[in-house]
Coordinates of C-alpha atoms and ligand atoms in Angstrom, one line a residue:
M25 CA 47.8 -2.8 -36.8
N26 CA 45.6 -3.6 -34.0
A27 CA 44.7 -0.6 -31.7
L28 CA 43.1 -3.0 -29.3
H29 CA 44.8 -6.1 -28.0
L30 CA 41.8 -8.4 -27.4
P31 CA 43.4 -10.8 -25.0
T32 CA 44.6 -8.0 -22.8
A33 CA 41.1 -6.4 -23.0
Y34 CA 39.6 -9.7 -21.9
V35 CA 41.9 -9.9 -18.9
I36 CA 41.2 -6.4 -17.9
A37 CA 37.4 -6.9 -18.1
G38 CA 37.8 -10.2 -16.3
V39 CA 39.8 -8.7 -13.4
L40 CA 37.3 -5.9 -13.1
Y41 CA 34.5 -8.5 -13.0
L42 CA 36.5 -10.3 -10.2
I43 CA 37.1 -7.2 -8.1
M44 CA 33.8 -5.3 -8.5
P45 CA 31.4 -8.1 -7.3
L46 CA 33.6 -8.8 -4.3
T47 CA 33.6 -5.1 -3.3
V48 CA 29.8 -5.0 -3.6
W49 CA 29.4 -8.3 -1.8
Q50 CA 31.5 -6.9 1.1
M51 CA 29.4 -3.8 1.2
L52 CA 26.1 -5.7 1.3
R53 CA 27.3 -8.6 3.4
K54 CA 25.6 -7.2 6.5
Q55 CA 22.2 -7.2 4.8
G56 CA 22.4 -11.0 4.9
V57 CA 20.6 -11.6 1.6
A58 CA 21.2 -14.7 -0.5
S59 CA 20.9 -12.8 -3.8
N60 CA 24.1 -10.8 -2.9
T61 CA 26.2 -13.9 -2.7
L62 CA 24.8 -15.4 -5.9
W63 CA 25.2 -12.1 -7.8
C64 CA 28.8 -11.9 -6.6
L65 CA 29.5 -15.6 -7.6
G66 CA 27.9 -15.0 -11.0
G67 CA 30.0 -11.9 -11.6
M68 CA 33.2 -13.7 -10.5
A69 CA 32.4 -16.7 -12.7
F70 CA 32.0 -14.4 -15.6
G71 CA 35.2 -12.5 -14.7
L72 CA 37.2 -15.7 -14.5
S73 CA 35.9 -16.9 -17.8
L74 CA 37.0 -13.6 -19.4
V75 CA 40.5 -13.9 -17.8
L76 CA 40.8 -17.5 -19.1
L77 CA 39.7 -16.4 -22.6
G78 CA 42.3 -13.7 -22.5
L79 CA 45.0 -16.3 -21.6
R80 CA 44.0 -18.7 -24.4
N81 CA 47.5 -18.8 -25.8
Q82 CA 49.1 -19.4 -22.4
L83 CA 46.9 -22.0 -20.7
P84 CA 45.8 -25.5 -21.7
E85 CA 42.6 -25.9 -23.8
A86 CA 40.7 -27.5 -21.0
L87 CA 40.8 -24.3 -19.2
T88 CA 40.6 -21.7 -22.0
Y89 CA 37.8 -23.5 -23.9
Y90 CA 35.8 -25.8 -21.7
T91 CA 36.1 -24.1 -18.3
A92 CA 36.0 -20.6 -19.8
I93 CA 33.0 -21.2 -21.9
W94 CA 31.2 -23.0 -19.1
L95 CA 31.9 -20.1 -16.7
L96 CA 30.8 -17.6 -19.4
L97 CA 27.3 -19.1 -19.3
L98 CA 27.3 -19.9 -15.5
G99 CA 28.0 -16.2 -14.7
P100 CA 24.8 -14.7 -16.2
L101 CA 22.8 -17.8 -15.0
L102 CA 23.9 -17.3 -11.4
R103 CA 23.2 -13.6 -11.7
S104 CA 19.7 -14.4 -13.1
A105 CA 19.1 -16.7 -10.1
A106 CA 20.1 -13.8 -7.8
L107 CA 17.6 -11.5 -9.5
R108 CA 14.9 -14.2 -9.3
I109 CA 15.4 -14.2 -5.5
E110 CA 14.9 -10.4 -5.6
L111 CA 11.7 -11.0 -7.5
H112 CA 10.6 -13.6 -4.9
R113 CA 10.6 -16.3 -7.5
P114 CA 13.8 -18.2 -6.7
V115 CA 15.0 -20.9 -9.0
R116 CA 16.7 -24.1 -7.8
L117 CA 20.4 -23.9 -8.2
V118 CA 20.6 -27.5 -9.3
W119 CA 18.6 -26.5 -12.5
V120 CA 21.1 -23.7 -13.1
L121 CA 24.0 -26.1 -12.9
L122 CA 22.2 -28.8 -14.9
G123 CA 21.4 -26.3 -17.6
S124 CA 25.0 -25.1 -17.8
V125 CA 26.3 -28.7 -17.9
L126 CA 23.8 -29.6 -20.7
F127 CA 25.1 -26.6 -22.7
M128 CA 28.7 -27.8 -22.2
A129 CA 27.8 -31.3 -23.3
V130 CA 26.6 -29.9 -26.7
Y131 CA 29.6 -27.5 -26.9
V132 CA 32.1 -30.4 -26.3
F133 CA 30.3 -32.4 -28.9
F134 CA 30.7 -29.7 -31.5
H135 CA 34.2 -28.9 -30.5
A136 CA 35.9 -32.2 -29.7
I137 CA 33.8 -34.7 -31.6
L138 CA 32.5 -32.9 -34.7
N139 CA 35.4 -30.5 -34.6
N140 CA 33.2 -27.9 -36.1
A141 CA 34.3 -24.4 -35.1
D142 CA 31.3 -22.8 -36.8
L143 CA 28.7 -24.8 -34.9
R144 CA 30.6 -24.5 -31.7
F145 CA 30.8 -20.7 -32.0
L146 CA 27.2 -20.4 -33.1
W147 CA 26.0 -22.5 -30.2
A148 CA 28.1 -20.7 -27.6
S149 CA 27.1 -17.2 -28.8
F150 CA 23.4 -18.1 -29.1
V151 CA 23.1 -19.6 -25.6
A152 CA 25.2 -16.8 -24.0
S153 CA 23.1 -14.2 -25.8
A154 CA 19.9 -15.9 -24.5
A155 CA 21.3 -16.0 -20.9
F156 CA 22.2 -12.3 -21.0
M157 CA 18.9 -11.3 -22.4
W158 CA 17.1 -13.3 -19.7
L159 CA 19.2 -11.6 -17.1
A160 CA 18.4 -8.2 -18.6
W161 CA 14.7 -9.1 -18.7
L162 CA 14.7 -9.9 -15.0
A163 CA 16.4 -6.6 -14.2
R164 CA 13.7 -4.9 -16.3
T165 CA 11.0 -6.7 -14.3
I166 CA 12.6 -5.4 -11.1
H167 CA 12.8 -1.9 -12.5
L168 CA 9.1 -2.0 -13.5
R169 CA 8.1 -3.3 -10.0
D170 CA 10.3 -1.0 -7.9
R171 CA 11.0 1.9 -10.3
S172 CA 14.6 1.1 -9.5
I173 CA 17.2 3.0 -11.5
G174 CA 20.0 0.6 -10.6
S175 CA 18.1 -2.3 -12.2
Q176 CA 17.3 -0.2 -15.2
W177 CA 21.1 0.2 -15.9
I178 CA 21.6 -3.5 -15.4
F179 CA 18.9 -4.1 -18.0
V180 CA 20.4 -1.7 -20.5
F181 CA 23.9 -3.1 -20.4
Y182 CA 23.1 -6.7 -20.3
M183 CA 20.5 -6.4 -23.0
A184 CA 23.1 -4.7 -25.2
I185 CA 25.6 -7.5 -24.5
G186 CA 22.8 -10.1 -25.3
V187 CA 22.0 -8.3 -28.6
L188 CA 25.7 -8.0 -29.6
L189 CA 26.4 -11.6 -28.8
A190 CA 23.5 -12.5 -31.1
L191 CA 24.7 -10.1 -33.8
R192 CA 28.3 -11.5 -33.5
V193 CA 27.5 -14.7 -35.2
P194 CA 26.5 -13.3 -38.7
V195 CA 29.1 -10.5 -38.5
V196 CA 32.0 -12.9 -37.7
V197 CA 30.9 -15.5 -40.1
L198 CA 30.4 -12.9 -42.9
T199 CA 33.6 -11.0 -42.4
H200 CA 36.1 -13.7 -41.4
G201 CA 35.0 -17.2 -41.9
T202 CA 36.8 -18.7 -38.9
P203 CA 35.1 -17.4 -35.9
T204 CA 36.7 -17.5 -32.4
A205 CA 36.4 -15.5 -29.3
M206 CA 39.5 -13.6 -30.4
T207 CA 38.3 -12.5 -33.8
Q208 CA 38.6 -8.8 -33.9
D209 CA 35.7 -7.0 -35.6
P210 CA 33.6 -3.9 -34.6
V211 CA 31.0 -6.0 -32.8
S212 CA 33.6 -7.9 -30.8
V213 CA 35.4 -4.6 -29.9
L214 CA 32.0 -3.1 -28.8
L215 CA 31.4 -6.3 -26.8
I216 CA 34.6 -6.1 -25.0
F217 CA 34.0 -2.4 -24.3
L218 CA 30.6 -3.4 -22.8
G219 CA 32.3 -6.1 -20.9
V220 CA 34.6 -3.6 -19.2
T221 CA 31.9 -1.0 -18.5
S222 CA 29.2 -3.6 -17.5
A223 CA 31.6 -4.8 -14.8
V224 CA 31.3 -1.4 -13.2
V225 CA 27.7 -0.5 -14.1
S226 CA 26.1 -3.9 -13.3
N227 CA 27.7 -4.0 -9.8
V228 CA 27.0 -0.4 -9.0
G229 CA 23.5 -1.0 -10.3
F230 CA 23.0 -4.0 -8.0
L231 CA 24.3 -1.9 -5.1
G232 CA 22.0 0.9 -6.2
M233 CA 19.0 -1.5 -6.1
F234 CA 19.7 -2.2 -2.4
I235 CA 20.3 1.5 -1.5
E236 CA 17.1 2.4 -3.3
R237 CA 15.3 -0.3 -1.4
M238 CA 16.7 0.9 1.9
N239 CA 15.6 4.5 1.0
R240 CA 12.2 3.3 0.1
K241 CA 11.8 1.4 3.3
A242 CA 13.0 4.4 5.3
L243 CA 10.4 6.5 3.5
E244 CA 7.7 3.9 4.0
S245 CA 8.4 3.8 7.7
V246 CA 8.3 7.6 8.0
K247 CA 5.0 7.5 6.1
I248 CA 3.6 4.8 8.4
Q249 CA 4.7 6.8 11.4
A250 CA 3.1 10.0 10.1
R251 CA -0.1 8.0 9.3
Q252 CA -0.2 6.5 12.8
E253 CA 0.3 9.9 14.3
E254 CA -2.5 11.2 12.1
M255 CA -4.7 8.3 13.2
A256 CA -4.0 8.9 16.8
R257 CA -4.9 12.5 16.4
L258 CA -8.1 11.7 14.5
S259 CA -9.0 9.1 17.1
D260 CA -8.5 11.6 19.9
Q261 CA -10.5 14.2 18.0
I262 CA -13.3 11.7 17.4
A263 CA -13.4 10.6 21.1
Q264 CA -13.5 14.2 22.2
L265 CA -16.2 15.1 19.7
D266 CA -18.2 12.1 20.8
R267 CA -18.0 13.3 24.4
R268 CA -18.8 16.8 23.4
R269 CA -21.7 15.7 21.3
S270 CA -23.0 13.5 24.0
V271 CA -23.0 16.4 26.4
G272 CA -24.4 18.6 23.6
E273 CA -27.2 16.1 23.0
I274 CA -28.0 16.0 26.7
A275 CA -28.0 19.8 26.9
A276 CA -30.1 20.1 23.8
S277 CA -32.6 17.7 25.3
L278 CA -32.6 19.5 28.6
A279 CA -33.1 22.8 26.9
H280 CA -36.0 21.3 24.9
E281 CA -37.6 19.6 28.0
L282 CA -37.1 22.6 30.3
S283 CA -38.6 25.2 27.9
Q284 CA -42.1 23.8 28.4
P285 CA -42.3 24.0 32.2
L286 CA -40.6 27.4 32.0
T287 CA -43.2 28.7 29.7
N288 CA -45.8 27.3 32.1
I289 CA -44.2 29.2 35.0
Y290 CA -44.3 32.3 32.9
L291 CA -47.9 31.8 32.1
I292 CA -48.9 31.0 35.7
S293 CA -47.1 34.1 37.0
D294 CA -48.9 36.2 34.4
R295 CA -52.2 34.7 35.4
L296 CA -51.5 35.4 39.1
E297 CA -50.5 38.9 38.3
L298 CA -53.7 39.5 36.5
E299 CA -55.8 37.9 39.4
L300 CA -54.1 40.3 41.8
K301 CA -54.8 43.2 39.5
I302 CA -58.5 42.3 39.4
R303 CA -58.4 42.3 43.3
S304 CA -56.6 45.6 43.2
D305 CA -53.8 44.2 45.2
S306 CA -50.5 45.7 44.1
S307 CA -48.4 44.6 47.1
L308 CA -46.9 41.6 45.2
D309 CA -46.2 43.4 41.8
M310 CA -42.5 43.8 42.5
Y311 CA -42.2 40.0 43.1
F312 CA -44.0 39.2 39.9
A313 CA -41.9 41.5 37.9
D314 CA -38.9 39.7 39.4
L315 CA -40.3 36.3 38.7
N316 CA -41.1 37.3 35.0
R317 CA -37.7 38.7 34.5
N318 CA -36.0 35.6 35.9
A319 CA -38.2 33.3 33.8
Q320 CA -37.4 35.4 30.8
S321 CA -33.7 35.2 31.4
A322 CA -33.9 31.4 32.0
G323 CA -35.7 31.1 28.7
N324 CA -33.0 33.2 27.0
I325 CA -30.3 31.1 28.4
L326 CA -31.9 27.9 27.1
G327 CA -32.4 29.6 23.7
R328 CA -28.8 30.4 23.6
I329 CA -27.8 26.9 24.5
R330 CA -30.0 25.5 21.7
S331 CA -28.7 27.8 19.1
F332 CA -25.1 27.2 20.2
I333 CA -25.6 23.5 19.9
R334 CA -27.2 23.8 16.5
S335 CA -24.4 26.0 15.0
K336 CA -21.2 24.1 14.3
D337 CA -18.3 24.7 12.1
I338 CA -17.7 21.9 9.7
E339 CA -15.0 21.6 7.2
L340 CA -16.2 20.1 4.0
E341 CA -13.7 18.5 1.7
R342 CA -13.4 15.8 -0.9
I343 CA -13.1 12.4 0.9
E344 CA -12.6 9.1 -0.8
I345 CA -14.9 6.6 0.9
A346 CA -12.4 3.8 0.6
Q347 CA -9.8 5.8 2.4
A348 CA -12.2 6.9 5.1
I349 CA -13.2 3.3 5.8
A350 CA -9.6 2.2 5.8
D351 CA -8.7 5.0 8.3
V352 CA -11.5 3.9 10.6
N353 CA -10.7 0.3 10.2
A354 CA -7.1 1.1 11.2
L355 CA -8.4 2.8 14.3
I356 CA -10.5 -0.2 15.4
R357 CA -8.3 -2.9 14.0
D358 CA -7.2 -3.9 17.5
L359 CA -10.8 -4.0 18.8
A360 CA -12.0 -6.0 15.8
Y361 CA -9.0 -8.4 16.2
N362 CA -9.5 -8.9 19.9
E363 CA -13.2 -9.5 19.4
S364 CA -12.5 -11.8 16.5
V365 CA -14.8 -9.9 14.1
D366 CA -14.1 -10.4 10.5
I367 CA -14.6 -7.2 8.7
Q368 CA -15.0 -7.5 4.9
V369 CA -15.0 -4.4 2.7
S370 CA -16.4 -4.5 -0.9
L371 CA -15.5 -1.4 -2.9
P372 CA -16.7 -0.4 -6.3
P373 CA -14.1 -0.5 -9.1
Q374 CA -14.1 3.3 -9.5
T375 CA -13.1 5.7 -6.8
L376 CA -16.1 7.0 -5.0
A377 CA -15.8 10.3 -3.2
V378 CA -18.1 12.6 -1.2
R379 CA -17.9 16.1 0.2
A380 CA -17.8 15.8 3.9
D381 CA -16.2 16.7 7.2
T382 CA -13.6 14.0 7.6
V383 CA -13.9 13.8 11.4
Q384 CA -17.7 13.7 11.3
L385 CA -17.8 11.0 8.5
S386 CA -15.3 8.9 10.5
Q387 CA -17.6 9.4 13.5
I388 CA -20.5 7.8 11.7
F389 CA -18.3 4.9 10.6
L390 CA -16.9 4.5 14.0
N391 CA -20.3 4.5 15.7
V392 CA -21.9 2.1 13.3
I393 CA -18.9 -0.3 13.3
R394 CA -18.6 -0.3 17.1
N395 CA -22.4 -1.1 17.3
A396 CA -21.9 -4.0 14.9
I397 CA -19.0 -5.4 16.8
Q398 CA -21.0 -5.2 20.0
A399 CA -24.1 -6.7 18.3
T400 CA -22.2 -9.8 17.0
H401 CA -21.0 -10.7 20.4
G402 CA -21.9 -14.3 21.1
Q403 CA -22.0 -15.4 17.5
A404 CA -19.7 -18.3 16.6
Q405 CA -18.3 -16.5 13.5
R406 CA -18.6 -12.7 14.0
Q407 CA -18.9 -10.9 10.7
L408 CA -19.4 -7.4 9.4
H409 CA -19.7 -6.7 5.7
I410 CA -19.2 -3.1 4.6
Q411 CA -20.4 -2.5 1.0
V412 CA -19.8 0.6 -1.0
W413 CA -21.5 1.4 -4.3
R414 CA -22.8 4.2 -6.4
E415 CA -26.2 4.7 -7.8
E416 CA -26.5 7.7 -10.1
N417 CA -25.5 10.6 -7.9
T418 CA -25.7 8.9 -4.6
A419 CA -22.9 7.1 -2.7
H420 CA -24.3 4.1 -0.7
I421 CA -22.5 2.5 2.2
S422 CA -24.1 -0.4 4.0
F423 CA -22.9 -2.1 7.1
T424 CA -24.4 -5.6 7.5
D425 CA -23.5 -7.6 10.6
N426 CA -24.5 -11.1 11.6
G427 CA -25.7 -10.2 15.1
P428 CA -29.3 -10.8 16.3
G429 CA -30.6 -7.7 14.4
L430 CA -33.3 -5.3 15.9
P431 CA -36.2 -6.9 17.8
P432 CA -39.5 -5.8 16.3
E433 CA -40.5 -4.0 19.5
T434 CA -37.5 -1.7 19.4
S435 CA -37.1 -1.1 15.7
E436 CA -39.3 2.0 15.8
R437 CA -37.2 3.7 18.5
V438 CA -33.7 2.7 17.5
G439 CA -31.9 5.8 16.3
S440 CA -33.8 8.3 18.4
A441 CA -31.8 10.2 21.0
F442 CA -31.1 8.4 24.2
F443 CA -32.6 5.1 23.1
S444 CA -30.3 2.3 24.1
T445 CA -30.8 -1.4 24.9
K446 CA -27.3 -1.6 26.4
P447 CA -26.8 -1.5 30.1
D448 CA -24.1 1.2 29.8
G449 CA -25.3 2.7 26.5
L450 CA -25.9 6.4 26.1
G451 CA -28.1 5.9 23.1
V452 CA -26.7 8.9 21.2
G453 CA -24.4 7.2 18.6
L454 CA -27.0 6.5 16.0
S455 CA -28.9 9.7 16.5
I456 CA -25.7 11.7 16.1
S457 CA -24.8 9.7 13.0
K458 CA -28.2 10.4 11.6
S459 CA -27.9 14.2 12.2
I460 CA -24.4 14.1 10.6
A461 CA -25.7 12.4 7.6
L462 CA -28.6 14.9 7.3
L463 CA -26.1 17.8 7.7
H464 CA -24.2 16.4 4.7
G465 CA -27.3 16.2 2.6
G466 CA -27.8 12.5 3.0
S467 CA -29.5 10.0 5.3
L468 CA -28.9 7.1 7.6
S469 CA -31.3 4.3 8.4
I470 CA -31.1 1.1 10.3
G471 CA -33.1 -2.1 9.8
N472 CA -32.8 -5.8 9.6
S473 CA -31.0 -7.5 6.8
P474 CA -32.8 -10.4 5.0
S475 CA -30.0 -12.7 6.0
A476 CA -30.5 -11.9 9.8
G477 CA -28.5 -9.3 11.6
A478 CA -28.8 -5.5 11.3
V479 CA -28.0 -3.4 8.4
V480 CA -27.2 0.3 8.6
H481 CA -27.5 2.2 5.3
L482 CA -25.8 5.5 4.8
Q483 CA -26.5 7.6 1.7
L484 CA -24.5 10.7 0.7
P485 CA -24.4 12.8 -2.4
A486 CA -21.6 11.5 -4.5
L487 CA -18.9 13.7 -6.1
D488 CA -18.1 13.3 -9.8
Ligands
LIG520 P1 -25.7 2.9 22.2 O1 -24.7 2.2 21.4 O2 -25.1 3.8 23.2 O3 -26.8 2.1 22.7 P2 -26.6 3.9 19.6 O4 -27.4 5.1 19.3 O5 -25.4 3.7 18.9 O6 -26.4 4.0 21.2 O7 -27.5 2.6 19.4 C1 -28.9 2.6 19.9 C2 -29.4 1.2 20.0 O8 -29.6 0.7 18.6 C3 -28.5 0.2 20.6 O9 -28.6 0.2 22.1 C4 -29.0 -1.1 20.0 O10 -30.2 -1.5 20.7 C5 -29.4 -0.7 18.7 N1 -28.4 -1.0 17.7 C6 -27.5 -0.2 17.1 N2 -26.8 -0.9 16.2 C7 -27.2 -2.2 16.2 C8 -26.8 -3.4 15.5 N3 -25.8 -3.4 14.7 N4 -27.5 -4.5 15.8 C9 -28.5 -4.5 16.7 N5 -28.9 -3.4 17.4 C10 -28.3 -2.3 17.2

């Protein structure tokens, strides 16, 4: 007494395989992807083959053997071709068709010419098993690449079908002797169960792959937007800091320069006061007291300006140099592109991090890269090579451009405050960068590279 009527089960699985792919195809149609159509066709071919197998007693042999078995193989092959598209490694459909025709030629030979049911069954099961395993393997590759749960389910079900098809041969041969697709044994029953469930799971899994991808894309674009906003904010911050620093440097220099004449005024007024005292003239005492008080208060003001400029809140945090360079590169990508400067970055294999204030570190990179871009103006191929490496406990970053380098007569003064060879230059970028490097326990130097062009060398204490 058979609890399961295999032909009916075949037809049910087949109909499911005809309906489900169509539904998924309809849902994904608007995405306009070729893999969707191939996946659907593959599923329907497989579904039709199951229906034909189920109707073996009702329909002619040409349909229930040859067409059914051909479609049985064509189904997973077309689905594999769909997954290959998803993996950006498309196969030519003509190979798929040719493969299936070749398989059929051997099948027909065993069935019609040798009339050997064992060989025919062995061959069909073996090739179908291989096709399902290949399909499963492709799904697994997608799962590993995208962490997609949908493709993981496709892998599980199709791999199970592939394994069962392979197992079917020894089981059927050992238990019955005359193997056919309708032989009812535990493996075949399990297979038909998997046939029905895989009709649902594989198609939902395929749909899931797309939904997961859409979610990933949406997440990516949110991330990119957040990053761009962060970049814009950082860029503003740097520009503002640059301006403030420039003003700060000017103020610091003024404070420094004015303190000397102010001291002189102070000394001269003291001297005059003494002279008048010697001459016993006290008529101007009140004015001298005024003068001294004012000179004193001017000195105090300058002192306050200097100490205000010196003190600054910085937020030290762990920064990965590769990331910091990438951030600055993103900021000046347009500039580098418009100026046709090729920026190459060589990073060490291991992550290299420093403790720094992110805005200030970016400011160094920005100043140095901007200078290099300006320096390479006029070169046929404008290049900047940024190299990062670690030596013991020091992180090194060098910026080598292929500009004219530093002329010998200026090389001594380059990097000191307000030295600039540019018509509109402020001459504060490098000196600011130097003081930032010092503030972080490192150093910054500029010189000429052996291969012409300038090289700026930044060293900072490296984090473990
Ligand atoms: P600015 O850019 O306003 O001139 P900087 O302090 O950044 O101020 O640079 C000072 C000077 O150093 C520049 O005017 C230029 O003469 C020299 N300099 C900086 N970087 C380079 C470079 N990559 N190649 C040649 N000269 C440079």
